Short mmCIF file of C-alpha atoms and ligand atoms in Angstrom, two decimals:
data_model
loop_
_atom_site.label_atom_id
_atom_site.label_comp_id
_atom_site.label_asym_id
_atom_site.label_seq_id
_atom_site.Cartn_x
_atom_site.Cartn_y
_atom_site.Cartn_z
CA UNK I 1 30.87 -8.15 -2.83
CA UNK I 2 28.10 -10.66 -3.59
CA UNK I 3 28.59 -14.35 -3.31
CA UNK I 4 25.85 -16.88 -3.94
CA UNK I 5 26.34 -20.54 -3.25
CA UNK I 6 23.95 -23.22 -4.46
CA UNK I 7 20.83 -21.14 -4.15
CA UNK I 8 17.60 -23.06 -4.61
CA UNK I 9 14.13 -21.62 -4.68
CA UNK I 10 10.82 -23.33 -5.37
CA UNK I 11 7.26 -22.13 -5.49
CA UNK I 12 5.27 -25.10 -4.19
CA UNK I 13 6.52 -27.83 -6.54
CA UNK I 14 7.98 -25.58 -9.25
CA UNK I 15 11.73 -25.22 -8.97
CA UNK I 16 12.59 -21.71 -10.14
CA UNK I 17 16.24 -21.46 -9.06
CA UNK I 18 18.27 -24.61 -8.98
CA UNK I 19 21.73 -24.54 -7.47
CA UNK I 20 22.63 -21.06 -8.61
CA UNK I 21 26.14 -19.97 -7.69
CA UNK I 22 28.02 -16.86 -8.71
CA UNK I 23 30.22 -14.10 -7.40
CA UNK I 24 30.18 -10.40 -8.18
CA UNK I 25 33.05 -8.07 -7.42
CA UNK I 26 32.87 -4.48 -6.21
CA UNK I 27 32.04 -2.15 -9.08
CA UNK I 28 31.06 -4.86 -11.53
CA UNK I 29 28.05 -4.41 -13.73
CA UNK I 30 26.21 -7.61 -14.52
CA UNK I 31 23.43 -7.95 -17.04
CA UNK I 32 21.08 -10.86 -16.59
CA UNK I 33 19.33 -12.02 -19.71
CA UNK I 34 17.28 -15.06 -20.60
CA UNK I 35 13.83 -16.21 -21.63
CA UNK I 36 10.67 -15.40 -19.73
CA UNK I 37 10.18 -17.59 -16.67
CA UNK I 38 13.84 -18.53 -16.41
CA UNK I 39 14.08 -17.11 -12.89
CA UNK I 40 15.74 -13.72 -13.45
CA UNK I 41 13.34 -11.75 -11.26
CA UNK I 42 13.30 -14.45 -8.63
CA UNK I 43 17.10 -14.31 -8.47
CA UNK I 44 17.14 -10.55 -7.85
CA UNK I 45 14.25 -10.78 -5.39
CA UNK I 46 16.04 -13.51 -3.47
CA UNK I 47 19.17 -11.39 -3.22
CA UNK I 48 17.31 -8.58 -1.50
CA UNK I 49 15.08 -10.75 0.63
CA UNK I 50 11.76 -10.33 -1.15
CA UNK I 51 11.80 -14.10 -1.68
CA UNK I 52 13.01 -16.61 0.87
CA UNK I 53 15.47 -19.07 -0.58
CA UNK I 54 14.91 -22.73 0.26
CA UNK I 55 18.57 -23.60 0.48
CA UNK I 56 22.01 -22.25 -0.30
CA UNK I 57 23.96 -19.36 1.09
CA UNK I 58 24.16 -15.75 0.21
CA UNK I 59 26.90 -13.36 1.29
CA UNK I 60 26.78 -9.60 0.86
CA UNK I 61 30.10 -7.91 1.54
CA UNK I 62 31.17 -10.93 3.50
CA UNK I 63 28.10 -11.09 5.72
CA UNK I 64 25.71 -13.95 5.30
CA UNK I 65 22.17 -12.70 4.85
CA UNK I 66 19.42 -14.40 6.76
CA UNK I 67 16.03 -13.47 8.02
CA UNK I 68 17.46 -12.50 11.37
CA UNK I 69 20.17 -10.44 9.75
CA UNK I 70 18.37 -7.94 7.59
CA UNK I 71 21.18 -5.41 7.83
CA UNK I 72 22.89 -6.91 4.80
CA UNK I 73 19.79 -6.26 2.71
CA UNK I 74 20.22 -2.56 3.41
CA UNK I 75 23.39 -2.52 1.34
CA UNK I 76 21.21 -3.02 -1.71
CA UNK I 77 18.71 -0.87 -3.53
CA UNK I 78 16.17 -2.16 -5.99
CA UNK I 79 14.36 -0.68 -8.98
CA UNK I 80 11.25 -2.42 -10.25
CA UNK I 81 9.71 -2.71 -13.68
CA UNK I 82 6.53 -1.02 -12.37
CA UNK I 83 8.35 1.86 -10.56
CA UNK I 84 6.35 1.40 -7.32
CA UNK I 85 6.66 5.03 -6.34
CA UNK I 86 4.51 6.11 -3.38
CA UNK I 87 1.64 7.91 -5.15
CA UNK I 88 0.55 9.93 -2.12
CA UNK I 89 3.96 11.51 -1.71
CA UNK I 90 5.67 14.08 -3.86
CA UNK I 91 8.85 13.24 -5.71
CA UNK I 92 10.96 14.79 -2.97
CA UNK I 93 8.96 13.03 -0.24
CA UNK I 94 9.47 9.73 -2.04
CA UNK I 95 13.22 10.29 -1.86
CA UNK I 96 13.48 11.37 1.76
CA UNK I 97 10.99 8.86 3.20
CA UNK I 98 13.43 6.05 3.92
CA UNK I 99 16.40 8.25 4.91
CA UNK I 100 14.17 9.94 7.50
CA UNK I 101 12.24 6.95 8.75
CA UNK I 102 14.78 4.16 8.47
CA UNK I 103 18.08 5.99 8.89
CA UNK I 104 16.70 8.74 11.13
CA UNK I 105 18.59 11.35 9.15
CA UNK I 106 18.18 15.05 9.80
CA UNK I 107 15.52 16.40 7.49
CA UNK I 108 17.55 19.27 6.08
CA UNK I 109 20.36 16.90 5.22
CA UNK I 110 18.07 14.33 3.63
CA UNK I 111 16.42 17.03 1.53
CA UNK I 112 19.75 18.36 0.38
CA UNK I 113 20.94 14.96 -0.76
CA UNK I 114 17.59 14.20 -2.36
CA UNK I 115 17.77 17.43 -4.33
CA UNK I 116 21.25 16.58 -5.54
CA UNK I 117 20.07 13.16 -6.64
CA UNK I 118 17.16 14.72 -8.47
CA UNK I 119 19.56 17.04 -10.27
CA UNK I 120 21.61 14.04 -11.20
CA UNK I 121 18.65 12.27 -12.82
CA UNK I 122 17.52 15.55 -14.35
CA UNK I 123 14.30 15.97 -12.40
CA UNK I 124 15.02 18.71 -9.92
CA UNK I 125 12.20 20.83 -11.31
CA UNK I 126 9.74 18.01 -10.61
CA UNK I 127 10.54 17.72 -6.93
CA UNK I 128 7.11 18.91 -5.81
CA UNK I 129 5.15 16.92 -8.39
CA UNK I 130 3.24 13.79 -7.55
CA UNK I 131 4.16 10.56 -9.39
CA UNK I 132 0.87 10.62 -11.30
CA UNK I 133 2.02 13.83 -12.97
CA UNK I 134 5.17 12.25 -14.42
CA UNK I 135 5.85 10.23 -17.55
CA UNK I 136 6.98 6.63 -17.22
CA UNK I 137 10.59 7.51 -17.88
CA UNK I 138 10.50 10.26 -15.28
CA UNK I 139 8.90 7.90 -12.75
CA UNK I 140 11.63 5.37 -13.27
CA UNK I 141 14.33 8.01 -12.86
CA UNK I 142 12.70 9.05 -9.59
CA UNK I 143 12.63 5.41 -8.51
CA UNK I 144 16.35 5.14 -9.21
CA UNK I 145 17.04 8.32 -7.25
CA UNK I 146 14.87 7.03 -4.40
CA UNK I 147 16.91 3.84 -4.19
CA UNK I 148 20.16 5.84 -4.34
CA UNK I 149 19.00 8.04 -1.48
CA UNK I 150 19.68 5.11 0.84
CA UNK I 151 23.32 5.06 -0.35
CA UNK I 152 23.34 1.43 -1.44
CA UNK I 153 26.58 -0.29 -2.43
CA UNK I 154 24.68 -2.51 -4.84
CA UNK I 155 21.81 -1.68 -7.17
CA UNK I 156 19.41 -4.27 -8.52
CA UNK I 157 17.33 -3.44 -11.59
CA UNK I 158 14.50 -5.71 -12.69
CA UNK I 159 13.62 -4.80 -16.26
CA UNK I 160 13.74 -1.07 -15.54
CA UNK I 161 12.65 -0.10 -19.05
CA UNK I 162 10.21 -2.87 -19.95
CA UNK I 163 7.07 -0.94 -19.14
CA UNK I 164 8.20 2.23 -20.90
CA UNK I 165 7.22 3.55 -24.29
CA UNK I 166 10.17 3.07 -26.66
CA UNK I 167 10.95 6.79 -26.82
CA UNK I 168 11.37 6.93 -23.02
CA UNK I 169 13.77 4.00 -22.70
CA UNK I 170 16.86 6.03 -23.57
CA UNK I 171 16.60 8.55 -20.74
CA UNK I 172 16.46 5.78 -18.14
CA UNK I 173 19.30 3.79 -19.67
CA UNK I 174 21.44 6.94 -19.70
CA UNK I 175 20.95 7.35 -15.96
CA UNK I 176 21.89 3.72 -15.36
CA UNK I 177 24.96 4.07 -17.57
CA UNK I 178 26.09 7.06 -15.53
CA UNK I 179 25.84 4.94 -12.42
CA UNK I 180 27.94 2.25 -14.02
CA UNK I 181 30.65 4.83 -14.58
CA UNK I 182 30.55 5.67 -10.88
CA UNK I 183 31.75 2.27 -9.91
CA UNK I 184 28.57 1.20 -8.17
CA UNK I 185 27.93 -2.55 -8.30
CA UNK I 186 24.90 -3.38 -10.37
CA UNK I 187 22.82 -6.36 -11.43
CA UNK I 188 20.47 -5.53 -14.25
CA UNK I 189 17.80 -7.81 -15.66
CA UNK I 190 17.10 -6.49 -19.12
CA UNK I 191 15.84 -7.28 -22.58
CA UNK I 192 17.80 -4.35 -24.04
CA UNK I 193 20.59 -6.29 -25.66
CA UNK I 194 22.47 -3.30 -27.03
CA UNK I 195 22.51 -1.74 -23.61
CA UNK I 196 23.59 -4.98 -21.93
CA UNK I 197 26.44 -5.28 -24.35
CA UNK I 198 27.50 -1.67 -23.79
CA UNK I 199 27.29 -1.36 -20.11
CA UNK I 200 28.12 -4.70 -18.56
CA UNK I 201 31.33 -6.30 -17.48
CA UNK I 202 29.71 -9.71 -17.54
CA UNK I 203 26.47 -11.19 -18.77
CA UNK I 204 24.58 -13.99 -17.06
CA UNK I 205 22.36 -16.00 -19.34
CA UNK I 206 19.66 -17.76 -17.36
CA UNK I 207 17.58 -20.68 -18.50
CA UNK I 208 15.27 -22.87 -16.45
CA UNK I 209 16.53 -21.68 -13.11
CA UNK I 210 20.22 -21.92 -13.89
CA UNK I 211 22.91 -19.52 -15.01
CA UNK I 212 24.01 -21.45 -18.06
CA UNK I 213 26.50 -18.86 -19.22
CA UNK I 214 28.53 -16.33 -17.24
CA UNK I 215 30.89 -14.49 -19.52
CA UNK I 216 31.99 -11.19 -21.01
CA UNK I 217 29.49 -9.50 -23.33
CA UNK I 218 31.60 -9.85 -26.48
CA UNK I 219 31.59 -13.57 -26.11
CA UNK I 220 27.88 -13.97 -25.61
CA UNK I 221 26.73 -11.51 -28.26
CA UNK I 222 29.37 -12.00 -30.92
CA UNK I 223 30.06 -15.62 -30.49
CA UNK I 224 27.42 -17.37 -28.38
CA UNK I 225 28.65 -20.76 -27.35
CA UNK I 226 25.39 -22.62 -27.07
CA UNK I 227 22.51 -23.17 -29.44
CA UNK I 228 20.08 -22.17 -26.69
CA UNK I 229 21.59 -18.69 -26.39
CA UNK I 230 21.76 -18.27 -30.15
CA UNK I 231 18.08 -19.04 -30.51
CA UNK I 232 17.19 -16.66 -27.71
CA UNK I 233 19.24 -13.81 -29.14
CA UNK I 234 17.88 -14.25 -32.63
CA UNK I 235 14.37 -14.21 -31.31
CA UNK I 236 14.77 -11.20 -29.04
CA UNK I 237 16.68 -9.15 -31.61
CA UNK I 238 13.99 -9.70 -34.20
CA UNK I 239 11.37 -8.73 -31.58
CA UNK I 240 13.21 -5.53 -30.77
CA UNK I 241 13.46 -4.71 -34.46
CA UNK I 242 9.79 -5.23 -35.08
CA UNK I 243 8.85 -3.06 -32.11
CA UNK I 244 10.82 -0.10 -33.44
CA UNK T 1 -47.27 29.62 15.66
CA UNK T 2 -43.72 31.00 15.44
CA UNK T 3 -43.35 30.65 19.22
CA UNK T 4 -44.54 27.08 18.98
CA UNK T 5 -41.92 26.23 16.35
CA UNK T 6 -39.18 27.81 18.44
CA UNK T 7 -40.32 25.94 21.52
CA UNK T 8 -40.54 22.57 19.84
CA UNK T 9 -37.25 23.13 18.06
CA UNK T 10 -35.60 23.80 21.39
CA UNK T 11 -37.04 20.60 22.78
CA UNK T 12 -35.97 18.57 19.78
CA UNK T 13 -32.53 20.17 19.91
CA UNK T 14 -32.18 18.89 23.46
CA UNK T 15 -32.99 15.42 22.21
CA UNK T 16 -30.47 15.80 19.44
CA UNK T 17 -27.74 16.19 22.08
CA UNK T 18 -28.09 12.48 22.79
CA UNK T 19 -27.99 11.82 19.07
CA UNK T 20 -24.77 13.83 18.73
CA UNK T 21 -23.15 12.09 21.66
CA UNK T 22 -24.07 8.70 20.30
CA UNK T 23 -22.82 9.74 16.88
CA UNK T 24 -19.46 10.92 18.13
CA UNK T 25 -18.81 7.96 20.39
CA UNK T 26 -19.79 5.54 17.65
CA UNK T 27 -17.77 7.30 14.95
CA UNK T 28 -14.56 7.39 16.99
CA UNK T 29 -14.65 3.89 18.40
CA UNK T 30 -16.12 2.05 15.43
CA UNK T 31 -13.49 3.50 13.10
CA UNK T 32 -10.82 2.39 15.55
CA UNK T 33 -12.41 -1.02 15.79
CA UNK T 34 -12.63 -1.17 12.00
CA UNK T 35 -8.91 -0.41 11.54
CA UNK T 36 -7.95 -3.02 14.13
CA UNK T 37 -10.37 -5.53 12.58
CA UNK T 38 -9.04 -4.91 9.07
CA UNK T 39 -5.42 -5.33 10.18
CA UNK T 40 -6.44 -8.53 11.93
CA UNK T 41 -8.19 -9.82 8.83
CA UNK T 42 -5.20 -9.24 6.57
CA UNK T 43 -2.85 -10.75 9.16
CA UNK T 44 -1.68 -14.28 8.53
CA UNK T 45 -3.11 -15.54 11.83
CA UNK T 46 -5.88 -18.06 11.00
CA UNK T 47 -7.42 -17.99 14.48
CA UNK T 48 -7.77 -14.21 14.41
CA UNK T 49 -9.14 -14.28 10.88
CA UNK T 50 -11.73 -16.88 11.86
CA UNK T 51 -12.93 -14.87 14.84
CA UNK T 52 -13.15 -11.68 12.80
CA UNK T 53 -15.00 -13.39 9.96
CA UNK T 54 -17.54 -14.69 12.46
CA UNK T 55 -17.85 -11.21 13.94
CA UNK T 56 -18.50 -9.43 10.65
CA UNK T 57 -20.79 -12.24 9.49
CA UNK T 58 -23.01 -11.95 12.56
CA UNK T 59 -23.14 -8.17 12.85
CA UNK T 60 -23.56 -7.41 9.18
CA UNK T 61 -26.00 -10.25 8.68
CA UNK T 62 -28.54 -9.42 11.40
CA UNK T 63 -30.68 -6.31 11.85
CA UNK T 64 -29.22 -3.49 13.87
CA UNK T 65 -32.57 -3.24 15.65
CA UNK T 66 -32.31 -6.86 16.77
CA UNK T 67 -28.79 -6.19 18.05
CA UNK T 68 -30.07 -3.18 19.94
CA UNK T 69 -32.90 -5.20 21.52
CA UNK T 70 -30.42 -7.91 22.35
CA UNK T 71 -28.13 -5.48 24.18
CA UNK T 72 -30.93 -3.74 26.05
CA UNK T 73 -33.59 -6.40 26.66
CA UNK T 74 -31.63 -9.59 26.04
CA UNK T 75 -28.49 -9.12 28.11
CA UNK T 76 -30.42 -8.56 31.37
CA UNK T 77 -31.68 -12.13 31.01
CA UNK T 78 -28.03 -13.15 31.24
CA UNK T 79 -27.60 -10.91 34.25
CA UNK T 80 -26.00 -7.98 32.43
CA UNK T 81 -28.08 -4.83 32.67
CA UNK T 82 -27.04 -1.78 30.69
CA UNK T 83 -28.48 1.72 30.81
CA UNK T 84 -30.03 2.83 27.50
CA UNK T 85 -27.13 5.00 26.39
CA UNK T 86 -24.33 2.48 27.03
CA UNK T 87 -26.46 -0.26 25.48
CA UNK T 88 -27.02 1.85 22.38
CA UNK T 89 -23.40 3.04 22.13
CA UNK T 90 -22.03 -0.48 22.53
CA UNK T 91 -24.37 -1.88 19.90
CA UNK T 92 -23.61 0.86 17.41
CA UNK T 93 -19.85 0.66 17.91
CA UNK T 94 -19.79 -3.08 17.41
CA UNK T 95 -22.20 -2.97 14.48
CA UNK T 96 -20.45 -0.15 12.62
CA UNK T 97 -17.07 -1.63 13.56
CA UNK T 98 -18.08 -4.70 11.57
CA UNK T 99 -18.89 -2.65 8.49
CA UNK T 100 -15.71 -0.60 8.80
CA UNK T 101 -13.66 -3.77 9.21
CA UNK T 102 -14.85 -4.92 5.80
CA UNK T 103 -14.53 -1.52 4.16
CA UNK T 104 -11.00 -0.96 5.44
CA UNK T 105 -9.95 -4.53 4.67
CA UNK T 106 -11.08 -4.06 1.08
CA UNK T 107 -9.25 -0.74 0.95
CA UNK T 108 -6.00 -2.15 2.28
CA UNK T 109 -6.18 -5.13 -0.05
CA UNK T 110 -6.64 -2.82 -3.02
CA UNK T 111 -3.17 -1.35 -2.50
CA UNK T 112 -0.79 -3.07 -4.94
CA UNK T 113 1.81 -5.53 -3.65
CA UNK T 114 4.52 -3.35 -5.22
CA UNK T 115 3.96 -0.71 -2.53
CA UNK T 116 4.87 -3.22 0.18
CA UNK T 117 7.88 -4.40 -1.80
CA UNK T 118 9.15 -0.88 -2.43
CA UNK T 119 8.82 -0.11 1.27
CA UNK T 120 10.55 -3.34 2.22
CA UNK T 121 13.58 -2.87 -0.01
CA UNK T 122 13.94 0.65 1.37
CA UNK T 123 14.11 -0.85 4.85
CA UNK T 124 10.76 0.20 6.32
CA UNK T 125 9.41 -2.23 8.90
CA UNK T 126 5.82 -3.50 9.00
CA UNK T 127 4.55 -0.76 11.29
CA UNK T 128 6.19 2.01 9.25
CA UNK T 129 4.95 0.49 6.01
CA UNK T 130 1.37 0.31 7.22
CA UNK T 131 1.22 3.69 8.93
CA UNK T 132 3.17 5.72 6.38
CA UNK T 133 2.59 4.02 3.05
CA UNK T 134 -0.44 1.72 3.06
CA UNK T 135 -2.98 3.32 5.43
CA UNK T 136 -2.67 6.87 3.99
CA UNK T 137 -3.41 5.50 0.52
CA UNK T 138 -6.23 3.39 1.93
CA UNK T 139 -7.89 6.42 3.51
CA UNK T 140 -8.35 7.98 0.12
CA UNK T 141 -9.86 4.82 -1.33
CA UNK T 142 -12.30 4.19 1.51
CA UNK T 143 -13.54 7.76 1.81
CA UNK T 144 -16.63 7.28 -0.40
CA UNK T 145 -17.75 4.11 1.41
CA UNK T 146 -17.00 5.68 4.77
CA UNK T 147 -19.03 8.71 3.81
CA UNK T 148 -22.01 6.45 3.09
CA UNK T 149 -21.69 4.82 6.48
CA UNK T 150 -21.41 8.20 8.17
CA UNK T 151 -24.75 9.20 6.70
CA UNK T 152 -26.33 5.83 7.49
CA UNK T 153 -25.26 6.34 11.07
CA UNK T 154 -27.18 9.61 11.29
CA UNK T 155 -30.34 7.81 10.24
CA UNK T 156 -29.68 4.62 12.18
CA UNK T 157 -29.19 6.62 15.34
CA UNK T 158 -32.97 7.18 15.37
CA UNK T 159 -33.39 3.50 16.23
CA UNK T 160 -32.39 4.19 19.82
CA UNK T 161 -35.82 5.77 20.34
CA UNK T 162 -37.21 2.23 20.66
CA UNK T 163 -35.25 1.54 23.82
CA UNK T 164 -36.48 4.73 25.37
CA UNK T 165 -33.46 6.91 24.78
CA UNK T 166 -34.53 10.55 24.48
CA UNK T 167 -32.87 11.27 21.16
CA UNK T 168 -33.83 13.65 18.39
CA UNK T 169 -36.56 11.43 16.95
CA UNK T 170 -38.06 10.52 20.29
CA UNK T 171 -38.31 14.18 21.29
CA UNK T 172 -40.14 14.85 18.05
CA UNK T 173 -42.51 11.97 18.58
CA UNK T 174 -43.26 13.01 22.14
CA UNK T 175 -44.15 16.49 20.87
CA UNK T 176 -46.36 15.12 18.12
CA UNK T 177 -48.32 12.97 20.55
CA UNK T 178 -48.57 15.73 23.13
CA UNK T 179 -49.56 18.57 20.82
CA UNK T 180 -51.34 16.60 18.12
CA UNK T 181 -49.33 18.49 15.50
CA UNK T 182 -47.28 17.28 12.58
CA UNK T 183 -44.82 20.17 12.81
CA UNK T 184 -42.35 18.43 15.18
CA UNK T 185 -41.82 15.65 12.63
CA UNK T 186 -41.09 18.22 9.94
CA UNK T 187 -38.64 19.98 12.23
CA UNK T 188 -36.99 16.64 13.01
CA UNK T 189 -36.68 15.90 9.29
CA UNK T 190 -35.02 19.28 8.76
CA UNK T 191 -32.59 18.57 11.60
CA UNK T 192 -31.62 15.24 10.06
CA UNK T 193 -31.18 16.84 6.66
CA UNK T 194 -28.96 19.56 8.08
CA UNK T 195 -26.76 17.03 9.88
CA UNK T 196 -26.49 14.80 6.80
CA UNK T 197 -25.65 17.76 4.61
CA UNK T 198 -22.89 18.86 6.95
CA UNK T 199 -21.42 15.37 6.88
CA UNK T 200 -21.61 15.19 3.10
CA UNK T 201 -19.84 18.55 2.87
CA UNK T 202 -17.09 17.46 5.24
CA UNK T 203 -16.47 14.31 3.23
CA UNK T 204 -16.47 16.24 -0.05
CA UNK T 205 -13.77 18.49 1.38
CA UNK T 206 -11.77 15.46 2.48
CA UNK T 207 -12.10 13.78 -0.89
CA UNK T 208 -10.98 16.95 -2.58
CA UNK T 209 -7.99 17.23 -0.31
CA UNK T 210 -7.00 13.65 -1.09
CA UNK T 211 -7.50 14.06 -4.82
CA UNK T 212 -4.37 16.21 -5.21
CA UNK T 213 -2.21 13.20 -5.92
CA UNK T 214 -4.22 11.49 -8.63
N1 ATP Y 1 5.15 -15.81 -6.29
C1 ATP Y 1 5.18 -16.82 -7.18
N2 ATP Y 1 4.42 -17.91 -6.98
C2 ATP Y 1 4.45 -18.94 -7.84
N3 ATP Y 1 5.22 -18.99 -8.93
C3 ATP Y 1 6.02 -17.93 -9.19
C4 ATP Y 1 6.03 -16.80 -8.32
N4 ATP Y 1 6.91 -15.90 -8.81
C5 ATP Y 1 7.41 -16.44 -9.93
N5 ATP Y 1 6.88 -17.66 -10.16
C6 ATP Y 1 7.23 -18.56 -11.28
O1 ATP Y 1 8.61 -18.74 -11.27
C7 ATP Y 1 9.12 -18.80 -12.58
C8 ATP Y 1 10.23 -17.78 -12.73
O2 ATP Y 1 9.69 -16.49 -12.59
P1 ATP Y 1 10.55 -15.18 -12.73
O3 ATP Y 1 9.60 -14.06 -12.53
O4 ATP Y 1 11.73 -15.25 -11.85
O5 ATP Y 1 11.00 -15.26 -14.25
P2 ATP Y 1 11.70 -14.15 -15.11
O6 ATP Y 1 12.94 -14.77 -15.67
O7 ATP Y 1 11.87 -12.89 -14.34
O8 ATP Y 1 10.66 -13.94 -16.30
P3 ATP Y 1 10.24 -12.60 -17.08
O9 ATP Y 1 11.26 -12.35 -18.13
O10 ATP Y 1 8.92 -12.96 -17.67
O11 ATP Y 1 10.14 -11.52 -16.07
C9 ATP Y 1 7.96 -18.56 -13.50
O12 ATP Y 1 7.52 -19.82 -13.97
C10 ATP Y 1 6.92 -17.95 -12.62
O13 ATP Y 1 5.64 -18.30 -13.04
MG1 MG Y 2 10.96 -10.98 -14.40
#
């Protein structure tokens, strides 16, 4: 499904991804964890073409993605920490924008699917609201539905709950969990360790631009192999406790 | 007395036709020029950016009156003679285009990067992103500044009287000189106030319409 080979990415003289390689199978759910600045966002952004990689190869469903082959990017949807909904469009308009403009779908059809997606994330009654009228958790659920409206095979989440008030985190994680059950391939950058452990088939631990551990959740959370990961987990778990 | 006011008003109204024409032509083309200029300024083409920076620097940094004199009295020296109206229209379009370039550029740059990224990952191309996502949000943000310019333009349009164009102000002045009465100036002031008020009202309506989403 996704295959990355020796991906390198630098910002001027700062190397942010160094020789990252991994493979993700259809339907797998991957959590990406690691300290701040380790390159998690950059990795996701490189996958979907928001950042240009300096070297290495990237295959999506067997097709190599390049600047002149943007089609492969369309297999992916992305959800951002800051939602990035279009504020001048209603919830429904946010969902149908790309299906209409990019895929040239029939409007009635696009609306129908958008309404179904809104039902799925529990926001059908908000379809005519503007983003400014929604809570953070609702915004993020709309953002997820908007990405799904393009029927992606792969969903990328970059800290989807990090800018939410603690009491709103659950509703978003529930929606993502439902997606995981639907066999959609997902890469999720998150600081929610309990969620990562629950939902993922594998966990990538990133540090200084490398995936230093790629393993099943039990292994990383119950029995972390390296000191580095242990330290990180101890720190983040105590942070999560103190914030609750 | 009443007859006199009606007569003079009619005369000044004739003059205001020129003012309206100048206003319309300037509004349409300078806004267009401003959008093009703003898109050029945010483009990553250094040559284009340099030219546009020079353009806005010159036209925002020198008096409109000087620019008007230049177009009407200066260009003939170089062998280009323009009639008063084209000279005035050209000057106003280029001058206001410079202001709108800066206003719109600021507006576009105030839209967060995340809007571009969301559009990109959904597959929208540059043209679709600008026309459907960025510009509509920019319009809302630049409305107040644009409204100011729209009112400035009403007042600035009176400058064309100095190159002999028979606009609203010039008609009033002609009447004052001819009749030795101050009434035409008062009527002219009322005309300007009415026009400005209409423009303010229109922009208020627009701002209200755009406020639904925030
Ligand atoms: N556009 C950019 N220009 C320059 N440096 C950047 C840019 N984007 C990211 N970086 C740097 O790259 C490094 C990795 O950033 P990245 O955002 O991928 O980390 P992250 O693992 O997502 O961190 P966090 O948990 O804080 O989100 C950081 O040192 C960051 O400062
Ligand atoms: Mg990040």
